[in-house]
Coordinates of C-alpha atoms and ligand atoms in Angstrom, one line a residue:
M1 CA 14.7 -104.0 38.1
G2 CA 18.2 -103.8 39.4
S3 CA 19.2 -103.3 43.1
P4 CA 19.2 -99.7 44.4
E5 CA 23.0 -99.8 44.1
D6 CA 22.7 -100.8 40.4
Q7 CA 20.2 -98.0 39.8
A8 CA 22.4 -95.5 41.5
F9 CA 25.4 -96.6 39.4
G10 CA 23.3 -96.4 36.3
L11 CA 22.2 -92.9 37.1
L12 CA 25.8 -91.9 37.8
S13 CA 27.0 -93.3 34.5
E14 CA 24.2 -91.5 32.6
Y15 CA 25.3 -88.2 34.1
A16 CA 29.0 -88.9 33.6
N17 CA 28.4 -89.7 29.9
G18 CA 26.1 -86.8 29.3
F19 CA 28.8 -84.8 27.6
M20 CA 29.4 -87.7 25.1
V21 CA 25.7 -87.6 24.2
S22 CA 25.9 -83.8 23.6
Q23 CA 29.0 -84.3 21.4
V24 CA 27.3 -87.1 19.3
L25 CA 24.5 -84.6 18.6
F26 CA 26.9 -81.7 17.9
A27 CA 29.1 -83.8 15.6
A28 CA 26.3 -85.3 13.6
C29 CA 24.9 -81.8 13.0
D30 CA 28.4 -80.4 12.2
L31 CA 29.0 -83.2 9.7
G32 CA 25.7 -82.7 8.0
V33 CA 24.3 -86.1 8.7
F34 CA 20.6 -85.0 9.1
D35 CA 20.6 -82.7 6.0
L36 CA 22.1 -85.5 3.9
L37 CA 19.4 -88.0 5.1
A38 CA 16.7 -85.4 4.5
Q39 CA 17.8 -85.0 0.9
A40 CA 18.3 -88.7 0.2
P41 CA 15.3 -90.3 -1.5
E42 CA 15.6 -93.4 0.6
P43 CA 17.4 -94.5 3.8
L44 CA 21.2 -94.7 3.4
G45 CA 23.8 -97.2 4.7
A46 CA 26.8 -96.1 6.7
A47 CA 29.1 -96.5 3.7
A48 CA 27.0 -94.3 1.5
V49 CA 26.8 -91.7 4.2
A50 CA 30.5 -91.8 4.7
A51 CA 31.2 -91.5 1.0
R52 CA 28.9 -88.5 0.6
L53 CA 30.2 -86.7 3.7
G54 CA 33.9 -87.6 3.0
T55 CA 34.2 -89.2 6.5
S56 CA 35.7 -92.5 7.6
G57 CA 33.5 -95.6 7.2
H58 CA 34.3 -96.8 10.7
G59 CA 33.7 -93.5 12.5
T60 CA 30.5 -92.9 10.5
E61 CA 29.1 -96.2 11.4
L62 CA 29.7 -95.7 15.1
L63 CA 28.2 -92.2 15.0
L64 CA 25.1 -93.3 13.1
D65 CA 24.5 -96.2 15.5
A66 CA 24.9 -94.0 18.5
C67 CA 22.4 -91.5 16.9
A68 CA 20.0 -94.4 16.4
S69 CA 20.1 -95.4 20.1
L70 CA 19.5 -91.8 21.0
R71 CA 16.5 -91.8 18.6
L72 CA 18.0 -89.1 16.5
L73 CA 18.0 -91.6 13.6
A74 CA 15.8 -94.5 12.6
V75 CA 17.6 -97.6 11.5
E76 CA 16.1 -100.4 9.4
T77 CA 17.9 -103.6 8.3
Q78 CA 17.6 -104.8 4.8
A79 CA 19.3 -108.1 3.8
G80 CA 21.6 -107.7 6.8
Q81 CA 22.5 -104.1 5.9
A82 CA 21.6 -101.2 8.2
A83 CA 20.0 -98.2 6.5
Y84 CA 19.5 -94.9 8.4
A85 CA 16.8 -92.2 8.1
N86 CA 15.8 -89.2 10.1
T87 CA 13.2 -89.5 12.8
A88 CA 10.4 -87.0 13.4
L89 CA 12.6 -85.3 16.0
S90 CA 15.6 -84.9 13.6
A91 CA 13.4 -83.9 10.6
A92 CA 11.8 -81.1 12.7
Y93 CA 14.8 -79.8 14.6
L94 CA 18.0 -80.9 13.0
V95 CA 17.5 -80.3 9.3
S96 CA 18.5 -76.8 8.1
A97 CA 15.5 -76.4 5.8
S98 CA 13.0 -77.1 8.6
P99 CA 11.2 -73.9 9.8
T100 CA 11.9 -75.1 13.4
S101 CA 15.6 -75.9 12.9
Q102 CA 17.8 -75.7 16.0
L103 CA 21.0 -76.2 14.1
D104 CA 22.4 -72.7 14.8
M105 CA 21.8 -73.0 18.6
L106 CA 23.5 -76.5 18.6
R107 CA 26.5 -75.0 16.7
Y108 CA 26.8 -72.3 19.2
L109 CA 26.4 -74.7 22.2
G110 CA 29.1 -76.9 20.6
R111 CA 31.6 -74.3 19.7
T112 CA 31.2 -71.7 22.4
T113 CA 29.1 -72.7 25.3
Y114 CA 30.7 -76.1 25.6
L115 CA 34.2 -74.5 25.9
C116 CA 33.1 -72.2 28.7
W117 CA 31.5 -75.2 30.5
A118 CA 34.9 -76.9 30.5
H119 CA 35.8 -74.3 33.1
L120 CA 32.6 -74.7 35.3
A121 CA 34.5 -75.5 38.5
E122 CA 36.7 -72.4 38.0
A123 CA 33.5 -70.3 37.3
V124 CA 32.0 -71.5 40.6
R125 CA 35.3 -70.8 42.4
Q126 CA 35.6 -67.3 41.0
G127 CA 31.9 -66.5 40.6
R128 CA 32.4 -65.2 37.1
N129 CA 32.3 -66.0 33.4
Q130 CA 35.0 -67.9 31.6
Y131 CA 35.7 -66.1 28.3
G132 CA 39.3 -65.4 29.5
Q133 CA 40.0 -69.1 30.3
A134 CA 38.1 -70.5 27.2
F135 CA 39.1 -67.9 24.6
G136 CA 41.8 -65.7 26.0
V137 CA 39.6 -62.6 25.7
P138 CA 39.0 -60.0 28.5
S139 CA 35.5 -60.1 29.8
G140 CA 35.3 -56.7 31.4
D141 CA 32.9 -55.6 28.7
L142 CA 30.5 -58.6 28.5
F143 CA 29.2 -58.2 25.0
A144 CA 32.7 -57.3 23.7
A145 CA 33.6 -60.8 24.8
V146 CA 30.3 -62.4 23.5
Y147 CA 30.9 -60.7 20.1
R148 CA 34.7 -61.2 20.0
S149 CA 34.7 -61.6 16.3
E150 CA 32.2 -61.0 13.5
G151 CA 31.8 -64.7 12.9
E152 CA 31.1 -65.2 16.6
R153 CA 28.5 -62.3 16.6
L154 CA 26.6 -63.9 13.7
R155 CA 26.8 -67.4 15.3
F156 CA 25.3 -65.9 18.5
M157 CA 22.6 -64.0 16.7
R158 CA 21.6 -67.0 14.6
A159 CA 21.6 -69.3 17.6
L160 CA 19.4 -67.1 19.7
Q161 CA 16.6 -66.9 17.2
D162 CA 16.2 -70.6 16.9
V163 CA 14.1 -71.1 20.0
W164 CA 11.7 -68.3 19.0
R165 CA 10.9 -70.3 15.8
V166 CA 9.4 -72.9 18.1
H167 CA 8.2 -70.9 21.1
G168 CA 7.9 -67.3 19.9
R169 CA 4.3 -67.4 18.8
R170 CA 3.0 -69.0 22.0
L171 CA 5.0 -66.8 24.1
M172 CA 3.9 -63.5 22.5
A173 CA 0.3 -64.7 22.7
T174 CA 0.6 -65.2 26.5
F175 CA -0.9 -61.7 27.0
D176 CA -3.1 -59.7 24.7
L177 CA -0.6 -57.1 23.5
S178 CA -3.0 -55.5 21.0
T179 CA -3.4 -52.5 23.4
F180 CA 0.2 -51.6 22.9
P181 CA 0.4 -50.1 19.3
V182 CA 4.1 -49.1 19.6
I183 CA 6.5 -51.8 20.8
C184 CA 10.2 -51.6 21.4
D185 CA 12.2 -54.8 21.8
L186 CA 15.3 -53.8 23.9
G187 CA 18.2 -56.1 23.1
G188 CA 16.0 -57.5 20.4
C189 CA 19.0 -58.9 18.5
S190 CA 18.2 -60.1 15.0
G191 CA 14.5 -59.2 15.4
A192 CA 13.2 -62.8 15.7
L193 CA 10.8 -62.1 18.5
A194 CA 9.8 -58.7 17.0
R195 CA 8.9 -60.6 13.9
E196 CA 6.5 -62.9 15.9
C197 CA 5.0 -59.8 17.5
L198 CA 4.3 -58.3 14.1
S199 CA 2.7 -61.4 12.7
L200 CA 0.5 -61.8 15.8
Y201 CA -0.4 -58.1 16.0
P202 CA -0.3 -56.9 12.4
G203 CA -1.2 -53.3 13.2
C204 CA 1.6 -52.7 15.7
Q205 CA 4.8 -50.8 15.1
V206 CA 7.9 -52.7 16.3
T207 CA 11.4 -51.3 16.8
V208 CA 14.4 -53.4 17.8
F209 CA 16.9 -51.5 20.0
D210 CA 20.4 -53.1 20.1
L211 CA 24.1 -52.4 20.0
P212 CA 25.3 -50.7 16.7
E213 CA 27.2 -53.7 15.4
V214 CA 24.2 -56.0 16.1
V215 CA 21.8 -53.7 14.3
L216 CA 24.2 -53.6 11.3
A217 CA 24.5 -57.4 11.3
A218 CA 20.7 -57.7 11.6
K219 CA 20.1 -55.5 8.6
T220 CA 22.8 -57.1 6.6
H221 CA 22.4 -60.8 7.3
F222 CA 18.9 -61.5 8.5
S223 CA 15.8 -61.5 6.2
P224 CA 13.2 -58.8 6.8
P225 CA 9.9 -60.1 8.1
E226 CA 6.8 -60.7 6.1
G227 CA 3.8 -58.5 6.9
G228 CA 5.5 -55.2 7.6
P229 CA 8.8 -53.6 8.5
I230 CA 10.7 -53.7 11.8
G231 CA 12.5 -50.6 12.7
F232 CA 16.1 -50.9 14.0
L233 CA 17.7 -48.4 16.4
A234 CA 21.3 -48.6 17.5
G235 CA 22.4 -47.7 21.0
D236 CA 23.5 -48.7 24.5
F237 CA 20.4 -49.3 26.7
F238 CA 22.5 -48.4 29.8
K239 CA 23.5 -45.0 28.4
D240 CA 21.6 -43.8 25.4
P241 CA 18.0 -42.4 25.3
L242 CA 15.5 -45.1 24.9
P243 CA 12.8 -44.7 22.2
E244 CA 9.2 -43.8 23.2
A245 CA 7.0 -46.9 23.2
D246 CA 3.8 -48.3 24.8
L247 CA 5.5 -51.6 25.5
Y248 CA 9.1 -52.5 26.1
I249 CA 10.1 -56.1 25.6
L250 CA 13.1 -57.5 27.6
A251 CA 13.6 -61.0 26.3
R252 CA 16.6 -62.9 27.8
V253 CA 18.2 -59.6 28.6
L254 CA 17.9 -59.3 32.4
H255 CA 19.4 -62.8 32.9
D256 CA 22.6 -61.5 31.4
W257 CA 23.1 -59.0 34.2
T258 CA 23.6 -58.5 38.0
D259 CA 20.6 -57.3 40.1
Q260 CA 22.2 -53.9 40.2
A261 CA 22.5 -53.6 36.4
C262 CA 18.9 -54.9 36.0
S263 CA 17.7 -52.3 38.4
Q264 CA 19.5 -49.6 36.5
L265 CA 18.1 -50.8 33.2
L266 CA 14.5 -51.2 34.5
A267 CA 14.7 -47.7 36.0
R268 CA 15.6 -46.3 32.6
V269 CA 12.8 -48.2 31.0
H270 CA 10.3 -46.9 33.6
Q271 CA 11.5 -43.4 32.9
A272 CA 11.0 -43.7 29.1
C273 CA 7.7 -45.5 29.5
R274 CA 4.3 -43.7 29.0
A275 CA 1.9 -43.9 31.9
G276 CA -0.3 -47.0 31.3
G277 CA 2.5 -48.4 29.2
G278 CA 4.2 -51.7 30.0
V279 CA 7.2 -53.9 30.1
L280 CA 7.2 -57.6 29.1
V281 CA 10.0 -59.7 30.6
V282 CA 10.6 -62.9 28.8
E283 CA 12.9 -65.4 30.7
S284 CA 13.3 -69.0 31.7
L285 CA 11.8 -68.9 35.3
L286 CA 13.1 -70.9 38.3
D287 CA 10.5 -72.4 40.7
S288 CA 9.7 -70.2 43.6
D289 CA 12.1 -72.1 45.9
G290 CA 14.9 -72.1 43.2
R291 CA 15.1 -75.9 43.3
G292 CA 13.9 -76.5 39.8
P293 CA 13.2 -77.0 37.0
L294 CA 16.6 -78.6 36.1
P295 CA 16.8 -77.1 32.6
T296 CA 16.5 -73.6 34.1
Q297 CA 19.0 -74.4 36.9
L298 CA 21.4 -75.5 34.1
Y299 CA 20.7 -72.2 32.2
S300 CA 21.5 -70.3 35.4
L301 CA 24.9 -72.1 35.6
N302 CA 25.2 -71.2 31.9
M303 CA 24.7 -67.5 32.8
L304 CA 27.5 -68.0 35.3
V305 CA 30.0 -69.3 32.8
Q306 CA 28.9 -67.0 29.9
T307 CA 27.5 -63.8 31.4
E308 CA 27.3 -61.6 34.5
G309 CA 23.8 -62.8 35.4
R310 CA 21.6 -65.7 36.5
E311 CA 18.1 -67.1 36.0
R312 CA 15.6 -65.9 38.6
T313 CA 12.3 -66.8 40.2
P314 CA 9.1 -64.9 39.4
A315 CA 9.3 -63.3 42.9
Q316 CA 12.9 -62.0 42.1
Y317 CA 11.7 -60.4 38.8
H318 CA 8.6 -59.0 40.6
A319 CA 11.0 -57.4 43.2
L320 CA 13.2 -55.9 40.4
L321 CA 10.2 -54.5 38.6
A322 CA 8.5 -53.1 41.7
A323 CA 11.7 -51.4 42.8
A324 CA 11.8 -49.7 39.4
G325 CA 8.3 -48.4 39.9
F326 CA 6.3 -50.9 37.9
R327 CA 2.9 -52.2 39.2
D328 CA 0.1 -54.6 38.1
I329 CA 2.7 -57.3 37.7
Q330 CA 1.2 -60.4 36.0
D331 CA 2.8 -63.8 35.5
G332 CA 2.2 -65.6 32.2
G333 CA 2.0 -68.8 34.1
T334 CA 2.7 -70.9 30.9
R335 CA 5.3 -73.0 32.8
G336 CA 7.2 -73.5 29.5
L337 CA 11.0 -73.4 29.1
Y338 CA 10.4 -69.6 28.7
D339 CA 7.7 -67.5 30.3
A340 CA 6.5 -63.9 30.2
I341 CA 5.8 -61.4 33.0
L342 CA 3.9 -58.2 32.1
A343 CA 4.0 -55.1 34.3
R344 CA 2.7 -51.6 33.9
K345 CA 3.8 -48.1 34.7
Ligands
SAM401 N1 16.2 -60.6 23.0 C1 16.9 -61.5 22.2 C2 16.4 -62.9 22.4 O1 15.7 -63.2 23.4 O2 16.7 -63.8 21.5 C3 18.4 -61.5 22.4 C4 18.8 -61.8 23.8 S1 20.6 -61.7 24.0 C5 20.9 -62.8 25.3 C6 20.9 -60.1 24.7 C7 20.8 -59.0 23.8 O3 21.1 -57.8 24.4 C8 21.8 -59.1 22.6 O4 21.2 -58.9 21.4 C9 22.8 -58.0 22.9 O5 23.4 -57.5 21.7 C10 21.9 -57.0 23.6 N2 22.7 -56.0 24.4 C11 23.6 -56.3 25.3 N3 24.1 -55.2 25.9 C12 23.4 -54.1 25.3 C13 23.4 -52.7 25.5 N4 24.2 -52.1 26.4 N5 22.5 -52.0 24.8 C14 21.7 -52.6 23.9 N6 21.6 -53.9 23.7 C15 22.5 -54.7 24.4
ASE402 C1 22.4 -65.5 26.8 C2 21.7 -66.6 26.3 C3 22.4 -67.7 26.0 C4 23.8 -65.5 26.9 C5 24.5 -66.6 26.5 C6 23.8 -67.7 26.0 C7 22.0 -68.9 25.5 C8 23.1 -69.7 25.3 N1 24.2 -68.9 25.6 O1 21.7 -64.4 27.2 C9 20.5 -69.3 25.2 C10 19.9 -70.0 26.4 N2 20.5 -71.3 26.6 C11 21.2 -71.6 27.6 C12 21.9 -73.0 27.6 O2 21.4 -70.9 28.6

């Protein structure tokens, strides 16, 4: 054990170098390291990886060795030569053919989120997102900035569905939703969570409500679910009539918006909702004192640099729901990265 000073300096270095760790991960994904190793019949040396990826021998060796120290790769030495293979972590999450692949989220974090975070100090100073500074686009209309090109819209949609491949089923099973035959996923994007809903409750009818360009992209670029169709409805949830449903899902929607905009949206949901119907809020929840968990605090800063919102505590969501007229507010209490809150009209 080092002295307290050594430990403090070690911790400081770890934080200071954190962005380098992120970039090692982003670069290895971008270059296709994990897909290449997944397809290779045996572990590959750095020269073989470099030859197949068309990258420099020197750079590739440094990147692979850094990945090995991060346990993103396993390395074995045969006759003095290092050979690299995927670990269980990279095989599950960093290979495009894996059903739990997170590659699209990592691509989005590396290409978009990272650039906004380069302006974190400015975001804190101004109290608003950094699309102007990072991409030179106006951010008066939040989702016009998020979806500033068709490529960007697809990257965002693909990225957001990744986490539901891992947590979607558990999350939708938090509450028994079988008493809600007609479900509407407001801001449901590509339909990833709707798909989980349908597979868990095969009898239910699920509609995704989202912006017209998102609905078009969902229909064009995302595969329809197994086990029944998902309906898509195009509109603006702040302005257009909401479809009738027994349950409205708001997953990672409220965290994009100010308290005022959330209240406006929840009031509209309450108005559209049948008596006895419900609303399911899916978000990453802060501890009641707001002092943790760190991943959610970082997401909250991410909402600062990328949206108009913030992450909230359960009590803050309860207050928003109650003000809109919802009652019987229940916490999922799963304490995962994402959690669900169910409320009724
Ligand atoms: N619910 C999805 C999930 O958890 O993966 C997507 C969450 S994403 C952060 C927010 C969604 O709200 C996007 O799909 C976006 O297109 C949609 N959205 C934003 N403003 C909207 C509006 N005014 N009307 C309808 N949908 C909107
Ligand atoms: C949003 C969610 C995300 C808006 C922008 C976003 C995510 C990344 N960028 O509603 C997913 C959650 N991940 C993080 C780091 O916040």
